[in-house]
């Protein structure tokens, strides 16, 4: 049994997968014996499978499976079921890791045994701006309360499974649903509420490369429906004291996607947004000024 399972899910990733595997190989450093690599090829019709087969001999404890789910939630959940590591981290097939970062993460995880080691993703669009310098893991402990506040305020980290180090038992308690997107948002809030020992690493080790035409960048009504569903899950996961911050997320949905909502969804979202028109919201110290300003502007327009 490995200590850390690295899950890589690929779909038509022939143009990026070699670079991803190269960065993974460098990120492992001297910790190869503690790591297993779980690779899923989900319905690719390019040379992704050929690339995976070449790398299986180079990567330690690597296992691969070829499926045709065409569903990122289902494939990630299947990969978690196959993983044996005490901890799980996920690496997308078009992203990159910093050298020795996984080795350093394992050293920290073994010493502290957290439920979650959360990290700030380095979002970039131009791979030429990548800086391989890495200063190691020196994360800060967070209370669950502080972690939820930071998450809801979009401060430091969001609902991503990539780049995070999470106990496998939390995945077992929260199976990833079969969703074509937002599958991480569906489970992350509940994982956060179930975690007792949480750390946060400000210096990023994971390059999240934003590419034009990606699944997350092209939204339609069906994806917005999943966003609404996941926000409802989040609303149920967090206690009522976080309601103003949760309703800021509803305000984002109303502001950005109201034309894509069904009649029933629109009515439900508007009911939640209406609770922001209150003194308690404007006096709340947890709500960012930018949201208060946007709500005032919305009231003025009405």
Short mmCIF file of N, CA and C in Angstrom, two decimals, residues 119-290:
data_model
loop_
_atom_site.label_atom_id
_atom_site.label_comp_id
_atom_site.label_asym_id
_atom_site.label_seq_id
_atom_site.Cartn_x
_atom_site.Cartn_y
_atom_site.Cartn_z
N UNK A 119 -3.78 23.74 -0.69
CA UNK A 119 -2.77 24.57 -1.31
C UNK A 119 -3.41 25.58 -2.25
N UNK A 120 -2.70 26.66 -2.49
CA UNK A 120 -3.14 27.68 -3.45
C UNK A 120 -2.67 27.27 -4.83
N UNK A 121 -3.61 27.14 -5.75
CA UNK A 121 -3.25 26.80 -7.12
C UNK A 121 -2.65 28.02 -7.83
N UNK A 122 -1.65 27.78 -8.65
CA UNK A 122 -1.03 28.84 -9.44
C UNK A 122 -1.69 28.87 -10.80
N UNK A 123 -2.67 29.75 -10.98
CA UNK A 123 -3.41 29.81 -12.23
C UNK A 123 -2.66 30.66 -13.25
N UNK A 124 -2.34 30.07 -14.39
CA UNK A 124 -1.65 30.80 -15.45
C UNK A 124 -2.24 30.43 -16.81
N UNK A 125 -2.02 31.28 -17.78
CA UNK A 125 -2.45 31.00 -19.15
C UNK A 125 -1.26 30.81 -20.09
N UNK A 126 -0.12 31.33 -19.71
CA UNK A 126 1.07 31.27 -20.55
C UNK A 126 2.12 30.40 -19.86
N UNK A 127 2.38 29.20 -20.39
CA UNK A 127 3.31 28.27 -19.76
C UNK A 127 4.74 28.82 -19.76
N UNK A 128 5.01 29.83 -20.57
CA UNK A 128 6.35 30.42 -20.58
C UNK A 128 6.64 31.19 -19.30
N UNK A 129 5.62 31.46 -18.53
CA UNK A 129 5.78 32.20 -17.28
C UNK A 129 5.99 31.28 -16.08
N UNK A 130 6.10 29.99 -16.31
CA UNK A 130 6.28 29.04 -15.22
C UNK A 130 7.65 29.23 -14.58
N UNK A 131 7.67 29.25 -13.26
CA UNK A 131 8.91 29.38 -12.50
C UNK A 131 9.09 28.10 -11.68
N UNK A 132 10.13 27.31 -11.94
CA UNK A 132 10.30 26.03 -11.25
C UNK A 132 10.80 26.14 -9.81
N UNK A 133 11.12 27.34 -9.36
CA UNK A 133 11.66 27.48 -8.00
C UNK A 133 10.62 27.05 -6.97
N UNK A 134 11.10 26.36 -5.96
CA UNK A 134 10.20 25.79 -4.95
C UNK A 134 10.86 25.88 -3.58
N UNK A 135 10.14 26.43 -2.62
CA UNK A 135 10.70 26.63 -1.28
C UNK A 135 10.29 25.61 -0.25
N UNK A 136 9.55 24.58 -0.67
CA UNK A 136 9.14 23.54 0.27
C UNK A 136 7.82 23.85 0.96
N UNK A 137 7.32 22.86 1.70
CA UNK A 137 6.05 23.01 2.41
C UNK A 137 6.29 23.56 3.82
N UNK A 138 5.60 24.64 4.11
CA UNK A 138 5.62 25.23 5.45
C UNK A 138 4.23 25.80 5.73
N UNK A 139 3.22 24.94 5.74
CA UNK A 139 1.83 25.41 5.82
C UNK A 139 1.42 25.89 7.21
N UNK A 140 0.33 26.65 7.23
CA UNK A 140 -0.24 27.15 8.47
C UNK A 140 -1.43 26.30 8.88
N UNK A 141 -1.59 26.04 10.19
CA UNK A 141 -2.80 25.33 10.64
C UNK A 141 -4.01 26.25 10.57
N UNK A 142 -5.14 25.69 10.18
CA UNK A 142 -6.40 26.43 10.12
C UNK A 142 -7.44 25.73 10.98
N UNK A 143 -8.21 26.49 11.72
CA UNK A 143 -9.39 25.91 12.34
C UNK A 143 -10.41 25.63 11.25
N UNK A 144 -11.36 24.76 11.53
CA UNK A 144 -12.39 24.49 10.53
C UNK A 144 -13.15 25.78 10.21
N UNK A 145 -13.42 26.59 11.24
CA UNK A 145 -14.15 27.85 11.05
C UNK A 145 -13.40 28.76 10.07
N UNK A 146 -12.11 28.92 10.29
CA UNK A 146 -11.30 29.78 9.44
C UNK A 146 -11.23 29.22 8.02
N UNK A 147 -11.10 27.90 7.91
CA UNK A 147 -11.03 27.27 6.58
C UNK A 147 -12.32 27.52 5.79
N UNK A 148 -13.47 27.39 6.45
CA UNK A 148 -14.74 27.61 5.77
C UNK A 148 -14.86 29.07 5.34
N UNK A 149 -14.47 30.01 6.22
CA UNK A 149 -14.51 31.42 5.87
C UNK A 149 -13.63 31.70 4.66
N UNK A 150 -12.41 31.19 4.66
CA UNK A 150 -11.50 31.44 3.54
C UNK A 150 -12.06 30.87 2.24
N UNK A 151 -12.65 29.70 2.33
CA UNK A 151 -13.23 29.08 1.15
C UNK A 151 -14.40 29.90 0.62
N UNK A 152 -15.32 30.29 1.49
CA UNK A 152 -16.50 31.01 1.05
C UNK A 152 -16.17 32.41 0.55
N UNK A 153 -15.10 32.99 1.07
CA UNK A 153 -14.69 34.32 0.62
C UNK A 153 -13.83 34.28 -0.63
N UNK A 154 -13.65 33.07 -1.21
CA UNK A 154 -12.77 32.92 -2.38
C UNK A 154 -11.37 33.42 -2.06
N UNK A 155 -10.95 33.19 -0.84
CA UNK A 155 -9.64 33.65 -0.40
C UNK A 155 -8.74 32.44 -0.21
N UNK A 156 -7.64 32.39 -0.92
CA UNK A 156 -6.61 31.36 -0.76
C UNK A 156 -6.91 30.07 -1.52
N UNK A 157 -8.11 29.51 -1.39
CA UNK A 157 -8.40 28.26 -2.09
C UNK A 157 -9.89 28.18 -2.42
N UNK A 158 -10.19 27.40 -3.45
CA UNK A 158 -11.57 27.20 -3.87
C UNK A 158 -11.87 25.70 -3.86
N UNK A 159 -12.99 25.33 -4.47
CA UNK A 159 -13.44 23.93 -4.40
C UNK A 159 -12.77 23.09 -5.47
N UNK A 160 -11.44 22.96 -5.37
CA UNK A 160 -10.69 22.11 -6.29
C UNK A 160 -10.18 20.88 -5.54
N UNK A 161 -10.18 19.74 -6.22
CA UNK A 161 -9.53 18.55 -5.69
C UNK A 161 -8.11 18.44 -6.21
N UNK A 162 -7.85 19.02 -7.40
CA UNK A 162 -6.48 19.01 -7.92
C UNK A 162 -5.59 19.83 -6.98
N UNK A 163 -4.37 19.32 -6.78
CA UNK A 163 -3.40 20.06 -5.98
C UNK A 163 -3.60 19.97 -4.49
N UNK A 164 -4.66 19.30 -4.02
CA UNK A 164 -4.92 19.17 -2.59
C UNK A 164 -4.54 17.76 -2.11
N UNK A 165 -4.21 17.65 -0.84
CA UNK A 165 -3.84 16.36 -0.25
C UNK A 165 -4.88 16.04 0.82
N UNK A 166 -5.67 15.01 0.55
CA UNK A 166 -6.85 14.72 1.36
C UNK A 166 -6.84 13.24 1.76
N UNK A 167 -7.18 12.99 3.02
CA UNK A 167 -7.26 11.61 3.49
C UNK A 167 -8.21 10.80 2.61
N UNK A 168 -7.80 9.59 2.31
CA UNK A 168 -8.67 8.74 1.49
C UNK A 168 -10.00 8.48 2.18
N UNK A 169 -10.01 8.43 3.52
CA UNK A 169 -11.25 8.18 4.24
C UNK A 169 -12.28 9.27 3.98
N UNK A 170 -11.84 10.51 3.74
CA UNK A 170 -12.79 11.58 3.42
C UNK A 170 -13.41 11.36 2.05
N UNK A 171 -12.64 10.84 1.12
CA UNK A 171 -13.20 10.48 -0.19
C UNK A 171 -14.19 9.33 -0.06
N UNK A 172 -13.86 8.37 0.78
CA UNK A 172 -14.75 7.22 0.96
C UNK A 172 -16.07 7.65 1.59
N UNK A 173 -16.03 8.68 2.44
CA UNK A 173 -17.26 9.19 3.06
C UNK A 173 -18.06 10.09 2.13
N UNK A 174 -17.40 10.57 1.09
CA UNK A 174 -18.03 11.53 0.18
C UNK A 174 -17.76 11.14 -1.27
N UNK A 175 -18.42 10.11 -1.77
CA UNK A 175 -18.19 9.69 -3.16
C UNK A 175 -18.43 10.83 -4.14
N UNK A 176 -17.56 10.94 -5.11
CA UNK A 176 -17.69 11.99 -6.13
C UNK A 176 -18.85 11.63 -7.05
N UNK A 177 -19.82 12.52 -7.22
CA UNK A 177 -20.98 12.19 -8.06
C UNK A 177 -20.63 12.18 -9.54
N UNK A 178 -21.47 11.54 -10.33
CA UNK A 178 -21.27 11.46 -11.78
C UNK A 178 -21.72 12.76 -12.42
N UNK A 179 -20.79 13.70 -12.48
CA UNK A 179 -21.07 15.00 -13.06
C UNK A 179 -20.04 15.29 -14.15
N UNK A 180 -20.46 16.03 -15.18
CA UNK A 180 -19.54 16.38 -16.25
C UNK A 180 -18.67 17.58 -15.87
N UNK A 181 -19.05 18.30 -14.81
CA UNK A 181 -18.24 19.39 -14.28
C UNK A 181 -18.74 19.70 -12.87
N UNK A 182 -17.99 20.51 -12.14
CA UNK A 182 -18.31 20.89 -10.76
C UNK A 182 -18.36 19.71 -9.80
N UNK A 183 -17.78 18.57 -10.20
CA UNK A 183 -17.80 17.40 -9.33
C UNK A 183 -17.02 17.64 -8.04
N UNK A 184 -15.96 18.46 -8.10
CA UNK A 184 -15.19 18.76 -6.90
C UNK A 184 -15.99 19.67 -5.96
N UNK A 185 -16.70 20.64 -6.53
CA UNK A 185 -17.56 21.53 -5.74
C UNK A 185 -18.65 20.73 -5.03
N UNK A 186 -19.07 19.63 -5.62
CA UNK A 186 -20.14 18.82 -5.02
C UNK A 186 -19.73 18.19 -3.70
N UNK A 187 -18.44 17.90 -3.51
CA UNK A 187 -18.00 17.17 -2.31
C UNK A 187 -17.10 17.99 -1.39
N UNK A 188 -16.45 19.02 -1.92
CA UNK A 188 -15.45 19.74 -1.13
C UNK A 188 -16.02 20.36 0.16
N UNK A 189 -17.17 21.07 0.12
CA UNK A 189 -17.68 21.67 1.36
C UNK A 189 -17.94 20.65 2.47
N UNK A 190 -18.49 19.49 2.13
CA UNK A 190 -18.76 18.48 3.16
C UNK A 190 -17.45 17.91 3.70
N UNK A 191 -16.46 17.70 2.83
CA UNK A 191 -15.14 17.26 3.29
C UNK A 191 -14.57 18.26 4.29
N UNK A 192 -14.72 19.54 3.98
CA UNK A 192 -14.20 20.58 4.86
C UNK A 192 -14.86 20.52 6.23
N UNK A 193 -16.16 20.29 6.26
CA UNK A 193 -16.88 20.23 7.53
C UNK A 193 -16.55 18.96 8.32
N UNK A 194 -16.11 17.90 7.63
CA UNK A 194 -15.78 16.65 8.31
C UNK A 194 -14.32 16.60 8.75
N UNK A 195 -13.50 17.52 8.25
CA UNK A 195 -12.08 17.53 8.59
C UNK A 195 -11.87 18.23 9.93
N UNK A 196 -10.98 17.66 10.73
CA UNK A 196 -10.66 18.24 12.04
C UNK A 196 -9.31 18.95 12.03
N UNK A 197 -8.36 18.40 11.30
CA UNK A 197 -6.99 18.94 11.29
C UNK A 197 -6.69 19.40 9.87
N UNK A 198 -6.64 20.72 9.68
CA UNK A 198 -6.50 21.31 8.35
C UNK A 198 -5.28 22.22 8.33
N UNK A 199 -4.50 22.12 7.25
CA UNK A 199 -3.37 23.02 7.03
C UNK A 199 -3.54 23.68 5.66
N UNK A 200 -2.95 24.88 5.54
CA UNK A 200 -3.00 25.60 4.28
C UNK A 200 -1.61 26.08 3.88
N UNK A 201 -1.22 25.77 2.63
CA UNK A 201 0.07 26.15 2.07
C UNK A 201 -0.12 27.31 1.10
N UNK A 202 0.44 28.47 1.44
CA UNK A 202 0.28 29.65 0.59
C UNK A 202 1.14 29.56 -0.67
N UNK A 203 2.38 29.12 -0.53
CA UNK A 203 3.25 29.03 -1.70
C UNK A 203 2.81 27.86 -2.56
N UNK A 204 2.40 28.13 -3.79
CA UNK A 204 1.83 27.09 -4.63
C UNK A 204 2.87 26.16 -5.23
N UNK A 205 2.47 24.90 -5.38
CA UNK A 205 3.32 23.89 -6.03
C UNK A 205 2.69 23.37 -7.32
N UNK A 206 1.43 23.79 -7.60
CA UNK A 206 0.63 23.21 -8.67
C UNK A 206 0.26 24.31 -9.67
N UNK A 207 0.68 24.13 -10.93
CA UNK A 207 0.32 25.06 -11.99
C UNK A 207 -0.97 24.60 -12.66
N UNK A 208 -2.03 25.38 -12.41
CA UNK A 208 -3.34 25.14 -13.00
C UNK A 208 -3.41 25.99 -14.28
N UNK A 209 -3.24 25.35 -15.41
CA UNK A 209 -3.10 26.06 -16.67
C UNK A 209 -4.47 26.27 -17.30
N UNK A 210 -4.89 27.51 -17.36
CA UNK A 210 -6.19 27.88 -17.91
C UNK A 210 -6.09 27.94 -19.43
N UNK A 211 -6.82 27.07 -20.08
CA UNK A 211 -6.75 26.98 -21.54
C UNK A 211 -8.08 27.38 -22.16
N UNK A 212 -8.03 28.09 -23.25
CA UNK A 212 -9.25 28.47 -23.95
C UNK A 212 -9.93 27.22 -24.50
N UNK A 213 -11.25 27.19 -24.40
CA UNK A 213 -11.99 26.05 -24.91
C UNK A 213 -12.07 24.89 -23.94
N UNK A 214 -11.60 25.07 -22.70
CA UNK A 214 -11.67 23.98 -21.73
C UNK A 214 -13.10 23.78 -21.27
N UNK A 215 -13.35 22.64 -20.63
CA UNK A 215 -14.70 22.30 -20.18
C UNK A 215 -15.25 23.36 -19.24
N UNK A 216 -14.40 23.87 -18.34
CA UNK A 216 -14.87 24.84 -17.35
C UNK A 216 -15.09 26.23 -17.94
N UNK A 217 -14.51 26.51 -19.10
CA UNK A 217 -14.63 27.84 -19.68
C UNK A 217 -15.84 27.98 -20.60
N UNK A 218 -16.47 26.88 -20.96
CA UNK A 218 -17.63 26.92 -21.85
C UNK A 218 -18.86 26.49 -21.05
N UNK A 219 -19.70 27.46 -20.68
CA UNK A 219 -20.86 27.18 -19.84
C UNK A 219 -22.14 27.19 -20.67
N UNK A 220 -23.05 26.30 -20.30
CA UNK A 220 -24.37 26.29 -20.91
C UNK A 220 -25.39 26.03 -19.81
N UNK A 221 -26.66 25.93 -20.17
CA UNK A 221 -27.72 25.80 -19.17
C UNK A 221 -27.56 24.53 -18.33
N UNK A 222 -27.12 23.43 -18.95
CA UNK A 222 -26.98 22.19 -18.18
C UNK A 222 -25.87 22.31 -17.13
N UNK A 223 -24.79 23.00 -17.47
CA UNK A 223 -23.71 23.19 -16.50
C UNK A 223 -24.12 24.16 -15.40
N UNK A 224 -24.88 25.17 -15.76
CA UNK A 224 -25.37 26.11 -14.74
C UNK A 224 -26.30 25.38 -13.77
N UNK A 225 -27.08 24.42 -14.28
CA UNK A 225 -27.94 23.63 -13.39
C UNK A 225 -27.11 22.84 -12.38
N UNK A 226 -25.97 22.31 -12.83
CA UNK A 226 -25.07 21.60 -11.92
C UNK A 226 -24.48 22.57 -10.90
N UNK A 227 -24.17 23.78 -11.33
CA UNK A 227 -23.66 24.79 -10.40
C UNK A 227 -24.69 25.10 -9.32
N UNK A 228 -25.95 25.22 -9.73
CA UNK A 228 -27.02 25.46 -8.77
C UNK A 228 -27.14 24.29 -7.80
N UNK A 229 -27.09 23.07 -8.33
CA UNK A 229 -27.19 21.88 -7.47
C UNK A 229 -26.05 21.84 -6.46
N UNK A 230 -24.84 22.14 -6.89
CA UNK A 230 -23.69 22.10 -5.99
C UNK A 230 -23.76 23.21 -4.95
N UNK A 231 -24.28 24.36 -5.33
CA UNK A 231 -24.44 25.45 -4.36
C UNK A 231 -25.49 25.08 -3.32
N UNK A 232 -26.52 24.37 -3.72
CA UNK A 232 -27.51 23.86 -2.77
C UNK A 232 -26.87 22.87 -1.80
N UNK A 233 -26.00 22.01 -2.31
CA UNK A 233 -25.27 21.07 -1.44
C UNK A 233 -24.42 21.83 -0.43
N UNK A 234 -23.74 22.87 -0.90
CA UNK A 234 -22.90 23.67 -0.03
C UNK A 234 -23.74 24.35 1.06
N UNK A 235 -24.88 24.85 0.68
CA UNK A 235 -25.78 25.52 1.62
C UNK A 235 -26.19 24.56 2.74
N UNK A 236 -26.42 23.30 2.40
CA UNK A 236 -26.79 22.31 3.42
C UNK A 236 -25.60 21.90 4.27
N UNK A 237 -24.39 21.94 3.68
CA UNK A 237 -23.21 21.47 4.39
C UNK A 237 -22.77 22.42 5.49
N UNK A 238 -22.91 23.73 5.25
CA UNK A 238 -22.38 24.72 6.18
C UNK A 238 -23.45 25.20 7.16
N UNK A 239 -23.08 25.46 8.40
CA UNK A 239 -24.03 25.96 9.41
C UNK A 239 -24.60 27.33 9.02
N UNK A 240 -25.71 27.69 9.68
CA UNK A 240 -26.44 28.91 9.34
C UNK A 240 -25.61 30.17 9.54
N UNK A 241 -24.59 30.11 10.41
CA UNK A 241 -23.79 31.32 10.67
C UNK A 241 -22.99 31.76 9.44
N UNK A 242 -22.90 30.90 8.46
CA UNK A 242 -22.20 31.25 7.22
C UNK A 242 -23.17 31.69 6.12
N UNK A 243 -24.44 31.92 6.46
CA UNK A 243 -25.47 32.12 5.43
C UNK A 243 -25.20 33.34 4.56
N UNK A 244 -24.71 34.43 5.13
CA UNK A 244 -24.45 35.62 4.31
C UNK A 244 -23.40 35.32 3.24
N UNK A 245 -22.35 34.58 3.61
CA UNK A 245 -21.30 34.25 2.66
C UNK A 245 -21.80 33.28 1.60
N UNK A 246 -22.62 32.31 2.01
CA UNK A 246 -23.20 31.39 1.03
C UNK A 246 -24.10 32.16 0.06
N UNK A 247 -24.86 33.11 0.58
CA UNK A 247 -25.76 33.87 -0.29
C UNK A 247 -25.01 34.78 -1.25
N UNK A 248 -23.76 35.12 -0.92
CA UNK A 248 -22.94 35.84 -1.89
C UNK A 248 -22.70 34.97 -3.13
N UNK A 249 -22.57 33.66 -2.92
CA UNK A 249 -22.42 32.75 -4.05
C UNK A 249 -23.71 32.70 -4.87
N UNK A 250 -24.86 32.74 -4.19
CA UNK A 250 -26.12 32.81 -4.92
C UNK A 250 -26.22 34.13 -5.71
N UNK A 251 -25.71 35.19 -5.12
CA UNK A 251 -25.72 36.49 -5.80
C UNK A 251 -24.88 36.43 -7.08
N UNK A 252 -23.75 35.72 -7.04
CA UNK A 252 -22.93 35.54 -8.23
C UNK A 252 -23.70 34.80 -9.32
N UNK A 253 -24.39 33.74 -8.92
CA UNK A 253 -25.17 32.97 -9.89
C UNK A 253 -26.26 33.84 -10.52
N UNK A 254 -26.95 34.62 -9.68
CA UNK A 254 -28.00 35.49 -10.20
C UNK A 254 -27.42 36.55 -11.14
N UNK A 255 -26.31 37.14 -10.75
CA UNK A 255 -25.72 38.22 -11.54
C UNK A 255 -25.15 37.73 -12.87
N UNK A 256 -24.54 36.56 -12.84
CA UNK A 256 -23.80 36.08 -14.01
C UNK A 256 -24.58 35.12 -14.90
N UNK A 257 -25.59 34.42 -14.33
CA UNK A 257 -26.19 33.32 -15.09
C UNK A 257 -27.72 33.32 -15.07
N UNK A 258 -28.34 34.42 -14.68
CA UNK A 258 -29.81 34.37 -14.53
C UNK A 258 -30.54 34.01 -15.82
N UNK A 259 -29.95 34.35 -16.98
CA UNK A 259 -30.60 34.03 -18.25
C UNK A 259 -30.59 32.53 -18.54
N UNK A 260 -29.71 31.78 -17.87
CA UNK A 260 -29.61 30.34 -18.10
C UNK A 260 -30.41 29.53 -17.09
N UNK A 261 -31.02 30.20 -16.11
CA UNK A 261 -31.76 29.49 -15.07
C UNK A 261 -33.17 29.16 -15.53
N UNK A 262 -33.70 28.03 -15.07
CA UNK A 262 -35.10 27.73 -15.30
C UNK A 262 -35.95 28.67 -14.45
N UNK A 263 -37.24 28.69 -14.70
CA UNK A 263 -38.15 29.55 -13.94
C UNK A 263 -38.08 29.20 -12.46
N UNK A 264 -38.08 27.90 -12.15
CA UNK A 264 -38.04 27.46 -10.75
C UNK A 264 -36.70 27.83 -10.11
N UNK A 265 -35.61 27.62 -10.84
CA UNK A 265 -34.29 27.97 -10.32
C UNK A 265 -34.19 29.47 -10.06
N UNK A 266 -34.68 30.26 -10.99
CA UNK A 266 -34.61 31.71 -10.85
C UNK A 266 -35.36 32.19 -9.62
N UNK A 267 -36.53 31.62 -9.38
CA UNK A 267 -37.31 32.00 -8.21
C UNK A 267 -36.57 31.64 -6.93
N UNK A 268 -35.99 30.44 -6.91
CA UNK A 268 -35.25 29.99 -5.72
C UNK A 268 -34.03 30.86 -5.46
N UNK A 269 -33.29 31.20 -6.52
CA UNK A 269 -32.09 32.03 -6.37
C UNK A 269 -32.47 33.43 -5.91
N UNK A 270 -33.53 33.99 -6.49
CA UNK A 270 -33.96 35.34 -6.11
C UNK A 270 -34.38 35.40 -4.64
N UNK A 271 -34.98 34.35 -4.12
CA UNK A 271 -35.37 34.32 -2.71
C UNK A 271 -34.14 34.40 -1.81
N UNK A 272 -33.08 33.70 -2.20
CA UNK A 272 -31.86 33.73 -1.40
C UNK A 272 -31.16 35.08 -1.51
N UNK A 273 -31.13 35.62 -2.71
CA UNK A 273 -30.48 36.91 -2.91
C UNK A 273 -31.19 38.01 -2.14
N UNK A 274 -32.51 37.91 -2.02
CA UNK A 274 -33.28 38.96 -1.33
C UNK A 274 -32.88 39.08 0.14
N UNK A 275 -32.33 38.01 0.72
CA UNK A 275 -31.92 38.07 2.13
C UNK A 275 -30.68 38.95 2.31
N UNK A 276 -30.01 39.29 1.22
CA UNK A 276 -28.84 40.16 1.31
C UNK A 276 -29.24 41.62 1.52
N UNK A 277 -30.49 41.94 1.23
CA UNK A 277 -30.96 43.32 1.39
C UNK A 277 -31.35 43.54 2.85
N UNK A 278 -30.37 43.48 3.74
CA UNK A 278 -30.64 43.59 5.17
C UNK A 278 -29.46 44.27 5.87
N UNK A 279 -29.75 44.86 7.03
CA UNK A 279 -28.67 45.50 7.80
C UNK A 279 -27.66 44.48 8.28
N UNK A 280 -28.12 43.29 8.63
CA UNK A 280 -27.18 42.28 9.13
C UNK A 280 -26.13 41.92 8.08
N UNK A 281 -26.55 41.92 6.80
CA UNK A 281 -25.59 41.64 5.73
C UNK A 281 -24.57 42.77 5.62
N UNK A 282 -25.05 44.00 5.59
CA UNK A 282 -24.14 45.13 5.39
C UNK A 282 -23.25 45.38 6.61
N UNK A 283 -23.68 44.95 7.78
CA UNK A 283 -22.87 45.13 8.99
C UNK A 283 -21.96 43.94 9.25
N UNK A 284 -22.11 42.88 8.47
CA UNK A 284 -21.30 41.68 8.69
C UNK A 284 -19.83 41.96 8.37
N UNK A 285 -18.95 41.61 9.29
CA UNK A 285 -17.51 41.82 9.06
C UNK A 285 -16.91 40.73 8.18
N UNK A 286 -17.63 39.65 7.96
CA UNK A 286 -17.10 38.55 7.16
C UNK A 286 -17.32 38.75 5.66
N UNK A 287 -18.24 39.61 5.30
CA UNK A 287 -18.56 39.84 3.89
C UNK A 287 -17.63 40.89 3.31
N UNK A 288 -17.04 40.59 2.18
CA UNK A 288 -16.12 41.52 1.54
C UNK A 288 -16.85 42.78 1.06
N UNK A 289 -16.15 43.91 1.12
CA UNK A 289 -16.74 45.19 0.72
C UNK A 289 -17.22 45.14 -0.72
N UNK A 290 -16.49 44.42 -1.59
CA UNK A 290 -16.87 44.37 -2.99
C UNK A 290 -18.27 43.80 -3.18
#
